[in-house]
Amino acid sequence: MECSEVQKRLSAYLEKAVSPKQKALIDAHLKGCKQCKRALADLKKTVDYVQKLEEVEPPAWLVQKVMARVRSEAEAKKGILQKIFYPFHIKIPLEAVALILVAVGAIYIFKSMQPQMQIAQAPIAHEEAAPPALAPGKGEVHDLAEDKRPPAAPAEQFRDTDKEKARERKPVGLAKAPVETAKREEAAPAAGAAHTDALKQKALSSLEESKKTTTEPETQAIRFVLNVKTIEPATQDTEETLRKLGGRKIKTQSLRDKTIINAEIDSKQMKELFNQLNLIGEMQEEEAASQAGEGDVGVQIELEKTAP
Amino acid sequence: MKGKKQTRDEDREFVALCQRGDVNAFEVLVQRHQKRMLNIAYRIMGNYDEACEIVQDAFISAYKHIKGFKGKAKFSTWLYAICINLSRNRLRQVRTRLHREPYAVGNPVNIADGQIALDPPSSDPSPLDRLETKDVQQKVQGCINALDAEFREVLILRDIQGFSYDEISAMLKVPEGTVKSRLFRAREAVKDSLKGIMGDL
């Protein structure tokens, strides 16, 4: 075995990592070769030197520093994961707390405001209830109104119901009625006077009612008798006139030698109708033609052929 | 061979905890391996502060990728491989920087299969470092520093850390035969440079 080959294997030889056969060959060579022997010794020493290198101790802070970084890394990772997968993980408690705070705050504010709100509402309530009784004395001091209120209450009530009655009648009553009620409202007396006023009103309305019954058209129709040359065109003319004047329920009844037209017409148009009928034919008979009432009035027009 | 046996089961248990997000389990692993990691990094770098930085980075990197550890090799092997890789990368940066500095340029020494950049031993004549052992150790470290990374790593892992050939081959991801031949060359190179520095061994 040559020196170069032996020296190549010395490293392995040193660690006893050569086969027994090779070890025997190297051993044999080393016995006779000073150079290789020396190389082995040097190698041994070198390895010794290297192995003798002292170990160094890690600084005390190393673990802490590593763990601090690891923990912040873990936190950051968690943070990202939470942001992606649990966007509400931390926010929900926060939002819930915020919501509760807002709710509590709102309730507290509401409660602390309530007395003020009652104070603010009270006068409005009085004014709503009081005006009918108060109307004339509106300028009065509030305290006074409050004092007056209890005795006024029954009268007021009475008045109110009465007013409603009046309102019910209005559509059928005479034109005067609403005017009168309005007048009464204007002149709404103080609490004490209310009662008598109500009585007065009652009487008045009953009077109106009786008036209304007298003008009821169905029972008493105003009767006209017209003499015309020819019945047919006159009938048409009459019907036309009635329609123009807003007549309703126009009913034409043709008999042998005369035609009877029944209709309802606004009493205001009565005069006009009278004039128009005079143009169509000779007014023979008129009954209560001058009687002008309120509302619709029934009319009966008889068309007769002029006697030759 | 110093503290070669890491009980495999213990590491496994804590690694599993870490993989489930237990940070405290990782602390146990850091406590357990920090010294070895630091020594490996220190011998590769030849600089204590750099080594500390590398160990930190290595642990952080290990933590980040711990879910990728499938347990094919021992955890320590995996962990040290990270440390060696980081050291190697760092060394490359430092070397590039040093090569630009005129005083750090060593004389290239021809060896059988290439060149070894030989740094002259740093002869800091600091009064505190006058002790001979310190002096020798510095010289040895200087010789190791002069080795190329691949030789240096093998020498450190084998002669200083006492790992077995298959462990080293797992860490460096090279075949065992390569580990052996690199070790031989590394030893020869250190021997030669030590001879050159100290005269006779």
Short mmCIF file of C-alpha atoms in Angstrom, two decimals:
data_model
loop_
_atom_site.label_atom_id
_atom_site.label_comp_id
_atom_site.label_asym_id
_atom_site.label_seq_id
_atom_site.Cartn_x
_atom_site.Cartn_y
_atom_site.Cartn_z
CA MET A 1 0.00 0.00 0.00
CA GLU A 2 1.40 3.32 -0.97
CA CYS A 3 1.78 6.27 1.37
CA SER A 4 -0.82 8.44 -0.40
CA GLU A 5 -3.40 5.70 -0.17
CA VAL A 6 -2.61 5.08 3.47
CA GLN A 7 -2.85 8.75 4.30
CA LYS A 8 -6.23 8.94 2.56
CA ARG A 9 -7.51 6.31 4.91
CA LEU A 10 -5.92 7.60 8.06
CA SER A 11 -8.94 9.65 8.95
CA ALA A 12 -11.17 6.62 8.81
CA TYR A 13 -8.48 4.56 10.50
CA LEU A 14 -8.41 6.95 13.37
CA GLU A 15 -12.11 6.37 13.97
CA LYS A 16 -11.74 2.67 13.46
CA ALA A 17 -14.06 2.96 10.52
CA VAL A 18 -12.01 0.77 8.21
CA SER A 19 -12.45 -2.86 7.46
CA PRO A 20 -10.24 -5.24 9.44
CA LYS A 21 -8.41 -6.14 6.26
CA GLN A 22 -7.56 -2.53 5.51
CA LYS A 23 -6.68 -1.90 9.14
CA ALA A 24 -4.14 -4.74 8.94
CA LEU A 25 -2.62 -3.29 5.77
CA ILE A 26 -2.38 0.20 7.28
CA ASP A 27 -0.92 -1.12 10.48
CA ALA A 28 1.72 -2.96 8.50
CA HIS A 29 2.54 0.12 6.46
CA LEU A 30 2.78 2.40 9.48
CA LYS A 31 5.36 0.16 11.04
CA GLY A 32 7.77 0.74 8.24
CA CYS A 33 6.87 4.28 7.17
CA LYS A 34 7.91 7.15 9.40
CA GLN A 35 6.23 9.72 7.20
CA CYS A 36 2.86 8.10 7.44
CA LYS A 37 3.30 7.52 11.14
CA ARG A 38 3.90 11.19 11.57
CA ALA A 39 0.93 12.06 9.43
CA LEU A 40 -1.23 9.92 11.66
CA ALA A 41 0.14 11.57 14.77
CA ASP A 42 -0.48 15.02 13.32
CA LEU A 43 -3.97 14.05 12.35
CA LYS A 44 -4.63 12.72 15.80
CA LYS A 45 -3.38 15.92 17.33
CA THR A 46 -5.47 17.99 14.97
CA VAL A 47 -8.63 16.09 15.84
CA ASP A 48 -7.69 16.44 19.48
CA TYR A 49 -7.34 20.17 19.10
CA VAL A 50 -10.64 20.44 17.35
CA GLN A 51 -12.37 18.26 19.90
CA LYS A 52 -10.88 20.26 22.71
CA LEU A 53 -12.52 23.41 21.51
CA GLU A 54 -14.58 24.58 24.42
CA GLU A 55 -18.28 24.68 24.25
CA VAL A 56 -19.88 28.06 24.54
CA GLU A 57 -22.84 28.70 26.79
CA PRO A 58 -25.91 30.31 25.30
CA PRO A 59 -26.75 33.69 26.78
CA ALA A 60 -29.54 33.71 29.36
CA TRP A 61 -31.71 35.93 27.20
CA LEU A 62 -31.64 33.63 24.21
CA VAL A 63 -34.66 31.53 25.20
CA GLN A 64 -36.63 34.59 26.25
CA LYS A 65 -35.87 36.38 23.04
CA VAL A 66 -36.76 33.37 20.95
CA MET A 67 -40.01 32.83 22.82
CA ALA A 68 -40.95 36.48 22.62
CA ARG A 69 -40.58 36.33 18.88
CA VAL A 70 -42.38 33.00 18.67
CA ARG A 71 -45.29 34.35 20.72
CA SER A 72 -45.64 37.48 18.63
CA GLU A 73 -45.50 35.25 15.59
CA ALA A 74 -48.25 33.07 17.03
CA GLU A 75 -50.34 36.14 17.85
CA ALA A 76 -49.92 37.55 14.37
CA LYS A 77 -50.90 34.22 12.86
CA LYS A 78 -53.94 34.01 15.08
CA GLY A 79 -54.81 37.58 14.21
CA ILE A 80 -54.75 36.85 10.50
CA LEU A 81 -56.75 33.66 10.95
CA GLN A 82 -59.29 35.46 13.06
CA LYS A 83 -59.61 38.22 10.54
CA ILE A 84 -60.25 35.72 7.79
CA PHE A 85 -62.32 33.08 9.52
CA TYR A 86 -63.75 34.72 12.60
CA PRO A 87 -64.34 38.32 11.64
CA PHE A 88 -66.69 38.80 14.62
CA HIS A 89 -64.78 36.79 17.16
CA ILE A 90 -63.70 39.77 19.23
CA LYS A 91 -66.00 42.37 17.84
CA ILE A 92 -69.24 40.78 19.03
CA PRO A 93 -68.56 41.28 22.72
CA LEU A 94 -67.39 44.80 21.97
CA GLU A 95 -70.47 45.58 19.95
CA ALA A 96 -72.72 44.01 22.54
CA VAL A 97 -71.15 46.13 25.26
CA ALA A 98 -71.51 49.21 23.10
CA LEU A 99 -75.14 48.40 22.38
CA ILE A 100 -75.92 47.87 26.05
CA LEU A 101 -74.23 51.14 26.91
CA VAL A 102 -76.26 52.98 24.30
CA ALA A 103 -79.47 51.34 25.49
CA VAL A 104 -78.76 52.15 29.14
CA GLY A 105 -77.81 55.67 28.18
CA ALA A 106 -81.01 56.11 26.19
CA ILE A 107 -83.15 54.81 29.05
CA TYR A 108 -81.37 57.04 31.51
CA ILE A 109 -81.82 60.10 29.34
CA PHE A 110 -85.45 59.21 28.71
CA LYS A 111 -86.11 58.81 32.41
CA SER A 112 -84.38 62.02 33.31
CA MET A 113 -86.31 63.83 30.57
CA GLN A 114 -89.75 62.44 31.42
CA PRO A 115 -90.73 64.92 34.15
CA GLN A 116 -89.91 67.73 31.80
CA MET A 117 -91.95 66.13 29.07
CA GLN A 118 -94.96 65.84 31.41
CA ILE A 119 -94.64 69.48 32.27
CA ALA A 120 -94.42 70.32 28.63
CA GLN A 121 -97.44 68.20 27.72
CA ALA A 122 -99.77 69.26 30.49
CA PRO A 123 -100.75 72.73 29.19
CA ILE A 124 -101.40 71.33 25.75
CA ALA A 125 -103.79 68.80 27.20
CA HIS A 126 -105.64 71.54 29.07
CA GLU A 127 -105.91 73.70 26.07
CA GLU A 128 -107.31 70.87 24.04
CA ALA A 129 -110.00 70.21 26.55
CA ALA A 130 -110.67 73.76 27.63
CA PRO A 131 -111.29 75.88 24.54
CA PRO A 132 -115.08 75.48 24.21
CA ALA A 133 -115.52 76.68 27.72
CA LEU A 134 -112.65 79.08 27.52
CA ALA A 135 -113.21 80.56 24.14
CA PRO A 136 -114.20 84.05 25.18
CA GLY A 137 -111.70 84.32 27.99
CA LYS A 138 -108.72 83.01 26.13
CA GLY A 139 -106.58 85.84 27.29
CA GLU A 140 -107.15 84.82 30.85
CA VAL A 141 -104.33 83.62 33.02
CA HIS A 142 -103.83 79.93 32.87
CA ASP A 143 -104.29 79.37 36.57
CA LEU A 144 -107.70 80.86 36.39
CA ALA A 145 -108.70 78.56 33.58
CA GLU A 146 -107.60 75.60 35.58
CA ASP A 147 -109.64 76.74 38.53
CA LYS A 148 -112.70 77.15 36.38
CA ARG A 149 -112.32 73.89 34.68
CA PRO A 150 -114.03 71.50 37.11
CA PRO A 151 -117.40 73.30 37.21
CA ALA A 152 -117.33 73.90 33.48
CA ALA A 153 -116.89 70.26 32.64
CA PRO A 154 -120.50 68.99 32.77
CA ALA A 155 -121.87 71.91 30.82
CA GLU A 156 -119.23 71.47 28.29
CA GLN A 157 -120.06 67.86 27.84
CA PHE A 158 -123.66 68.70 27.36
CA ARG A 159 -122.81 71.30 24.83
CA ASP A 160 -120.63 68.93 22.94
CA THR A 161 -123.32 66.33 22.49
CA ASP A 162 -125.74 69.01 21.51
CA LYS A 163 -123.41 70.34 18.91
CA GLU A 164 -123.15 66.91 17.43
CA LYS A 165 -126.93 66.77 17.17
CA ALA A 166 -126.92 70.08 15.38
CA ARG A 167 -124.31 68.81 13.00
CA GLU A 168 -126.40 65.76 12.19
CA ARG A 169 -129.30 67.98 11.21
CA LYS A 170 -127.27 70.32 9.15
CA PRO A 171 -127.59 68.57 5.79
CA VAL A 172 -131.38 68.50 5.93
CA GLY A 173 -131.91 71.69 7.93
CA LEU A 174 -132.36 75.15 6.51
CA ALA A 175 -129.43 77.27 5.48
CA LYS A 176 -129.95 79.32 8.56
CA ALA A 177 -129.13 76.49 10.88
CA PRO A 178 -125.38 76.19 10.31
CA VAL A 179 -125.08 79.92 10.33
CA GLU A 180 -126.80 80.03 13.62
CA THR A 181 -124.70 77.30 15.15
CA ALA A 182 -121.63 79.06 13.92
CA LYS A 183 -122.88 82.24 15.49
CA ARG A 184 -123.48 80.42 18.68
CA GLU A 185 -119.99 79.02 18.61
CA GLU A 186 -118.59 82.45 18.19
CA ALA A 187 -120.60 83.69 21.01
CA ALA A 188 -119.82 80.65 23.07
CA PRO A 189 -120.55 81.86 26.49
CA ALA A 190 -118.65 81.24 29.62
CA ALA A 191 -119.30 78.08 31.58
CA GLY A 192 -122.38 79.31 33.32
CA ALA A 193 -124.21 80.45 30.19
CA ALA A 194 -123.56 77.25 28.31
CA HIS A 195 -126.56 75.47 29.73
CA THR A 196 -129.23 77.91 28.69
CA ASP A 197 -127.61 78.25 25.31
CA ALA A 198 -127.87 74.54 24.79
CA LEU A 199 -131.57 74.63 25.60
CA LYS A 200 -132.11 77.48 23.20
CA GLN A 201 -130.36 75.54 20.51
CA LYS A 202 -132.45 72.49 21.11
CA ALA A 203 -135.62 74.46 20.66
CA LEU A 204 -134.31 76.04 17.51
CA SER A 205 -133.36 72.76 15.95
CA SER A 206 -136.76 71.26 16.67
CA LEU A 207 -138.30 74.26 14.94
CA GLU A 208 -136.09 73.63 11.94
CA GLU A 209 -137.25 70.06 11.89
CA SER A 210 -140.90 71.05 11.73
CA LYS A 211 -140.14 73.50 8.93
CA LYS A 212 -138.45 70.78 7.00
CA THR A 213 -141.45 68.49 7.15
CA THR A 214 -143.65 71.16 5.62
CA THR A 215 -141.39 71.45 2.58
CA GLU A 216 -141.19 67.74 2.00
CA PRO A 217 -141.79 67.40 -1.78
CA GLU A 218 -143.10 63.85 -1.91
CA THR A 219 -146.28 64.70 -0.12
CA GLN A 220 -147.23 68.01 -1.72
CA ALA A 221 -146.28 68.60 -5.33
CA ILE A 222 -146.70 71.99 -6.94
CA ARG A 223 -149.15 71.58 -9.72
CA PHE A 224 -149.07 73.46 -12.98
CA VAL A 225 -151.60 73.15 -15.77
CA LEU A 226 -150.46 74.28 -19.19
CA ASN A 227 -152.61 74.73 -22.26
CA VAL A 228 -150.61 73.93 -25.38
CA LYS A 229 -151.40 73.66 -29.08
CA THR A 230 -149.81 70.30 -29.59
CA ILE A 231 -148.91 68.08 -26.69
CA GLU A 232 -145.93 66.20 -27.98
CA PRO A 233 -143.43 68.99 -28.72
CA ALA A 234 -144.55 70.73 -25.56
CA THR A 235 -143.82 67.57 -23.57
CA GLN A 236 -140.34 67.45 -24.97
CA ASP A 237 -139.81 71.12 -24.30
CA THR A 238 -140.95 70.74 -20.73
CA GLU A 239 -138.72 67.76 -20.11
CA GLU A 240 -135.81 69.65 -21.61
CA THR A 241 -136.48 72.62 -19.39
CA LEU A 242 -136.67 70.44 -16.32
CA ARG A 243 -133.38 68.78 -17.15
CA LYS A 244 -131.71 72.12 -17.71
CA LEU A 245 -132.88 73.33 -14.34
CA GLY A 246 -131.51 70.24 -12.63
CA GLY A 247 -134.77 68.39 -12.33
CA ARG A 248 -134.70 64.81 -11.21
CA LYS A 249 -137.03 61.85 -11.23
CA ILE A 250 -138.66 63.14 -14.36
CA LYS A 251 -141.63 60.88 -15.01
CA THR A 252 -143.82 61.40 -18.05
CA GLN A 253 -147.29 59.95 -18.09
CA SER A 254 -149.20 60.11 -21.35
CA LEU A 255 -152.96 60.01 -21.07
CA ARG A 256 -155.55 60.29 -23.85
CA ASP A 257 -155.76 64.03 -24.22
CA LYS A 258 -153.19 65.22 -21.73
CA THR A 259 -149.68 64.48 -20.42
CA ILE A 260 -148.64 64.61 -16.81
CA ILE A 261 -144.96 65.18 -15.98
CA ASN A 262 -143.78 64.64 -12.45
CA ALA A 263 -140.38 65.80 -11.35
CA GLU A 264 -138.33 67.09 -8.45
CA ILE A 265 -136.62 70.37 -8.75
CA ASP A 266 -134.60 72.66 -6.52
CA SER A 267 -136.93 75.20 -5.07
CA LYS A 268 -134.51 77.95 -6.08
CA GLN A 269 -135.18 77.07 -9.68
CA MET A 270 -138.91 77.30 -9.23
CA LYS A 271 -139.21 80.83 -10.49
CA GLU A 272 -137.14 80.07 -13.53
CA LEU A 273 -139.23 77.00 -14.22
CA PHE A 274 -142.37 79.06 -13.93
CA ASN A 275 -141.04 81.55 -16.52
CA GLN A 276 -139.97 78.79 -18.87
CA LEU A 277 -143.29 77.04 -18.63
CA ASN A 278 -145.05 80.27 -19.50
CA LEU A 279 -143.10 80.32 -22.78
CA ILE A 280 -144.12 76.81 -23.67
CA GLY A 281 -147.75 77.18 -23.11
CA GLU A 282 -150.54 79.08 -21.48
CA MET A 283 -150.39 78.77 -17.74
CA GLN A 284 -153.85 77.68 -16.76
CA GLU A 285 -153.52 76.93 -13.19
CA GLU A 286 -150.85 77.49 -10.65
CA GLU A 287 -150.90 76.28 -7.18
CA ALA A 288 -148.53 77.55 -4.55
CA ALA A 289 -146.16 78.70 -7.25
CA SER A 290 -144.94 81.53 -5.12
CA GLN A 291 -144.15 79.22 -2.27
CA ALA A 292 -140.38 78.88 -2.39
CA GLY A 293 -138.82 76.63 0.15
CA GLU A 294 -135.50 75.11 0.80
CA GLY A 295 -134.31 71.92 -0.93
CA ASP A 296 -135.98 69.92 -3.59
CA VAL A 297 -139.58 70.50 -4.45
CA GLY A 298 -141.87 68.18 -6.30
CA VAL A 299 -143.68 69.55 -9.35
CA GLN A 300 -146.48 68.15 -11.42
CA ILE A 301 -147.00 69.63 -14.83
CA GLU A 302 -150.15 68.84 -16.75
CA LEU A 303 -150.08 69.54 -20.42
CA GLU A 304 -153.51 69.92 -22.00
CA LYS A 305 -154.49 70.60 -25.55
CA THR A 306 -155.96 73.99 -26.07
CA ALA A 307 -159.56 73.69 -26.66
CA PRO A 308 -160.40 74.67 -30.21
CA MET B 1 -19.05 12.40 21.75
CA LYS B 2 -20.91 14.92 23.80
CA GLY B 3 -24.56 14.42 24.69
CA LYS B 4 -25.27 12.67 21.48
CA LYS B 5 -28.43 10.89 22.47
CA GLN B 6 -31.53 12.98 22.36
CA THR B 7 -34.37 10.91 23.60
CA ARG B 8 -36.51 10.66 20.59
CA ASP B 9 -39.83 10.21 22.33
CA GLU B 10 -39.54 13.34 24.42
CA ASP B 11 -39.00 15.56 21.41
CA ARG B 12 -41.81 13.88 19.55
CA GLU B 13 -44.27 14.59 22.30
CA PHE B 14 -43.46 18.27 22.44
CA VAL B 15 -43.29 18.59 18.69
CA ALA B 16 -46.81 17.18 18.50
CA LEU B 17 -47.98 19.74 21.05
CA CYS B 18 -46.33 22.52 19.08
CA GLN B 19 -48.02 21.37 15.94
CA ARG B 20 -51.31 21.80 17.77
CA GLY B 21 -50.32 25.37 18.59
CA ASP B 22 -48.89 24.94 22.09
CA VAL B 23 -46.31 27.68 22.39
CA ASN B 24 -45.10 26.51 25.78
CA ALA B 25 -44.15 23.14 24.38
CA PHE B 26 -41.94 24.92 21.94
CA GLU B 27 -40.18 26.62 24.80
CA VAL B 28 -39.18 23.21 26.12
CA LEU B 29 -37.64 22.38 22.77
CA VAL B 30 -35.79 25.68 22.70
CA GLN B 31 -34.42 25.05 26.18
CA ARG B 32 -33.33 21.60 25.17
CA HIS B 33 -31.57 22.41 21.94
CA GLN B 34 -30.35 25.95 22.25
CA LYS B 35 -26.86 25.06 23.49
CA ARG B 36 -26.08 22.60 20.76
CA MET B 37 -27.48 24.91 18.13
CA LEU B 38 -25.44 27.78 19.44
CA ASN B 39 -22.26 25.74 19.42
CA ILE B 40 -22.81 24.53 15.92
CA ALA B 41 -23.55 28.04 14.72
CA TYR B 42 -20.68 29.46 16.70
CA ARG B 43 -18.12 27.07 15.22
CA ILE B 44 -19.42 27.63 11.75
CA MET B 45 -19.51 31.38 12.08
CA GLY B 46 -16.58 31.83 14.40
CA ASN B 47 -18.55 34.67 15.96
CA TYR B 48 -20.62 34.44 19.11
CA ASP B 49 -23.04 37.28 18.42
CA GLU B 50 -23.69 36.12 14.89
CA ALA B 51 -24.27 32.65 16.25
CA CYS B 52 -26.87 33.95 18.71
CA GLU B 53 -28.71 35.69 15.91
CA ILE B 54 -28.65 32.57 13.80
CA VAL B 55 -29.96 30.40 16.61
CA GLN B 56 -32.87 32.77 17.13
CA ASP B 57 -33.68 32.85 13.47
CA ALA B 58 -33.40 29.09 13.29
CA PHE B 59 -35.89 28.61 16.12
CA ILE B 60 -38.34 31.07 14.61
CA SER B 61 -38.06 29.37 11.27
CA ALA B 62 -38.54 26.00 12.94
CA TYR B 63 -41.64 27.26 14.71
CA LYS B 64 -43.12 28.62 11.52
CA HIS B 65 -42.55 25.38 9.69
CA ILE B 66 -43.14 22.93 12.47
CA LYS B 67 -46.33 21.67 10.84
CA GLY B 68 -44.20 20.66 7.89
CA PHE B 69 -42.11 18.41 10.10
CA LYS B 70 -43.32 14.92 9.39
CA GLY B 71 -41.06 13.04 11.73
CA LYS B 72 -39.12 11.19 9.06
CA ALA B 73 -35.92 12.15 10.81
CA LYS B 74 -35.31 13.06 14.40
CA PHE B 75 -36.55 16.51 15.32
CA SER B 76 -33.07 17.52 16.42
CA THR B 77 -31.66 16.53 13.05
CA TRP B 78 -34.29 18.63 11.33
CA LEU B 79 -33.71 21.53 13.70
CA TYR B 80 -29.92 21.47 13.32
CA ALA B 81 -30.21 21.28 9.58
CA ILE B 82 -32.11 24.58 9.69
CA CYS B 83 -29.42 26.04 11.88
CA ILE B 84 -26.65 24.84 9.55
CA ASN B 85 -28.43 26.20 6.51
CA LEU B 86 -28.92 29.59 8.07
CA SER B 87 -25.29 29.64 9.20
CA ARG B 88 -24.13 28.72 5.74
CA ASN B 89 -26.19 31.49 4.14
CA ARG B 90 -25.06 34.01 6.68
CA LEU B 91 -21.47 32.98 6.23
CA ARG B 92 -21.74 33.49 2.51
CA GLN B 93 -22.93 37.04 3.06
CA VAL B 94 -20.19 37.74 5.58
CA ARG B 95 -17.55 36.18 3.36
CA THR B 96 -18.58 38.28 0.40
CA ARG B 97 -18.34 41.34 2.55
CA LEU B 98 -15.02 40.31 4.04
CA HIS B 99 -13.52 39.57 0.67
CA ARG B 100 -14.04 43.17 -0.24
CA GLU B 101 -12.05 44.23 2.77
CA PRO B 102 -8.34 44.16 2.02
CA TYR B 103 -7.16 42.91 5.42
CA ALA B 104 -9.45 39.93 5.49
CA VAL B 105 -8.22 38.40 2.30
CA GLY B 106 -6.39 35.21 3.11
CA ASN B 107 -3.84 33.39 1.04
CA PRO B 108 -5.52 30.70 -0.98
CA VAL B 109 -4.02 27.36 -0.13
CA ASN B 110 -3.99 24.65 -2.71
CA ILE B 111 -5.30 21.33 -1.59
CA ALA B 112 -5.97 18.17 -3.52
CA ASP B 113 -9.38 19.12 -4.92
CA GLY B 114 -9.38 22.86 -5.02
CA GLN B 115 -8.52 25.89 -3.04
CA ILE B 116 -9.03 26.71 0.60
CA ALA B 117 -8.99 30.35 1.45
CA LEU B 118 -6.61 30.55 4.35
CA ASP B 119 -7.27 33.29 6.79
CA PRO B 120 -4.29 34.20 8.88
CA PRO B 121 -5.12 33.50 12.49
CA SER B 122 -6.49 36.55 14.06
CA SER B 123 -3.77 37.70 16.37
CA ASP B 124 -5.68 40.01 18.58
CA PRO B 125 -3.04 40.84 21.12
CA SER B 126 -5.69 41.64 23.65
CA PRO B 127 -4.03 41.29 27.05
CA LEU B 128 -6.91 39.29 28.42
CA ASP B 129 -6.58 36.66 25.73
CA ARG B 130 -3.01 35.83 26.49
CA LEU B 131 -3.75 32.50 28.02
CA GLU B 132 -2.27 29.83 25.88
CA THR B 133 -5.32 27.61 25.67
CA LYS B 134 -7.30 30.54 24.49
CA ASP B 135 -4.61 31.26 22.02
CA VAL B 136 -4.57 27.73 20.68
CA GLN B 137 -8.32 27.60 20.53
CA GLN B 138 -8.40 30.80 18.60
CA LYS B 139 -5.88 29.36 16.20
CA VAL B 140 -7.88 26.18 15.75
CA GLN B 141 -11.00 28.20 15.21
CA GLY B 142 -9.09 30.26 12.71
CA CYS B 143 -8.15 27.10 10.85
CA ILE B 144 -11.76 25.95 10.86
CA ASN B 145 -12.80 29.36 9.62
CA ALA B 146 -10.43 28.91 6.76
CA LEU B 147 -12.29 25.84 5.55
CA ASP B 148 -14.97 25.97 2.93
CA ALA B 149 -18.43 25.61 4.35
CA GLU B 150 -19.01 22.01 3.30
CA PHE B 151 -15.78 20.82 4.96
CA ARG B 152 -16.24 22.98 7.96
CA GLU B 153 -19.74 21.70 8.62
CA VAL B 154 -18.67 18.08 8.52
CA LEU B 155 -15.71 18.70 10.80
CA ILE B 156 -17.84 20.55 13.32
CA LEU B 157 -20.64 18.04 13.30
CA ARG B 158 -18.31 15.07 13.55
CA ASP B 159 -15.35 16.13 15.64
CA ILE B 160 -16.92 18.78 17.79
CA GLN B 161 -20.55 17.71 18.05
CA GLY B 162 -19.91 14.00 17.69
CA PHE B 163 -22.84 13.19 15.46
CA SER B 164 -22.82 9.85 13.73
CA TYR B 165 -22.19 9.64 10.02
CA ASP B 166 -25.80 8.89 9.19
CA GLU B 167 -27.00 11.77 11.32
CA ILE B 168 -24.62 14.10 9.55
CA SER B 169 -25.65 12.73 6.20
CA ALA B 170 -29.30 13.37 7.15
CA MET B 171 -28.59 16.90 8.29
CA LEU B 172 -26.55 17.89 5.28
CA LYS B 173 -28.57 15.75 2.91
CA VAL B 174 -25.46 14.17 1.38
CA PRO B 175 -24.51 10.50 1.25
CA GLU B 176 -22.44 9.01 4.03
CA GLY B 177 -19.50 8.41 1.69
CA THR B 178 -19.39 12.10 0.93
CA VAL B 179 -19.45 12.87 4.63
CA LYS B 180 -16.44 10.58 5.13
CA SER B 181 -14.38 12.02 2.31
CA ARG B 182 -15.22 15.59 3.30
CA LEU B 183 -14.21 14.84 6.85
CA PHE B 184 -10.90 13.45 5.70
CA ARG B 185 -10.16 16.51 3.62
CA ALA B 186 -11.29 18.88 6.30
CA ARG B 187 -8.99 17.24 8.85
CA GLU B 188 -6.07 17.28 6.48
CA ALA B 189 -6.64 20.93 5.71
CA VAL B 190 -6.89 21.88 9.37
CA LYS B 191 -3.78 19.84 10.09
CA ASP B 192 -1.85 21.61 7.35
CA SER B 193 -2.93 25.07 8.36
CA LEU B 194 -2.30 24.37 12.05
CA LYS B 195 1.17 23.16 11.15
CA GLY B 196 1.70 26.35 9.20
CA ILE B 197 0.62 28.48 12.12
CA MET B 198 2.07 26.70 15.08
CA GLY B 199 5.09 25.21 13.41
CA ASP B 200 5.15 21.80 14.99
CA LEU B 201 2.04 20.18 16.34
#
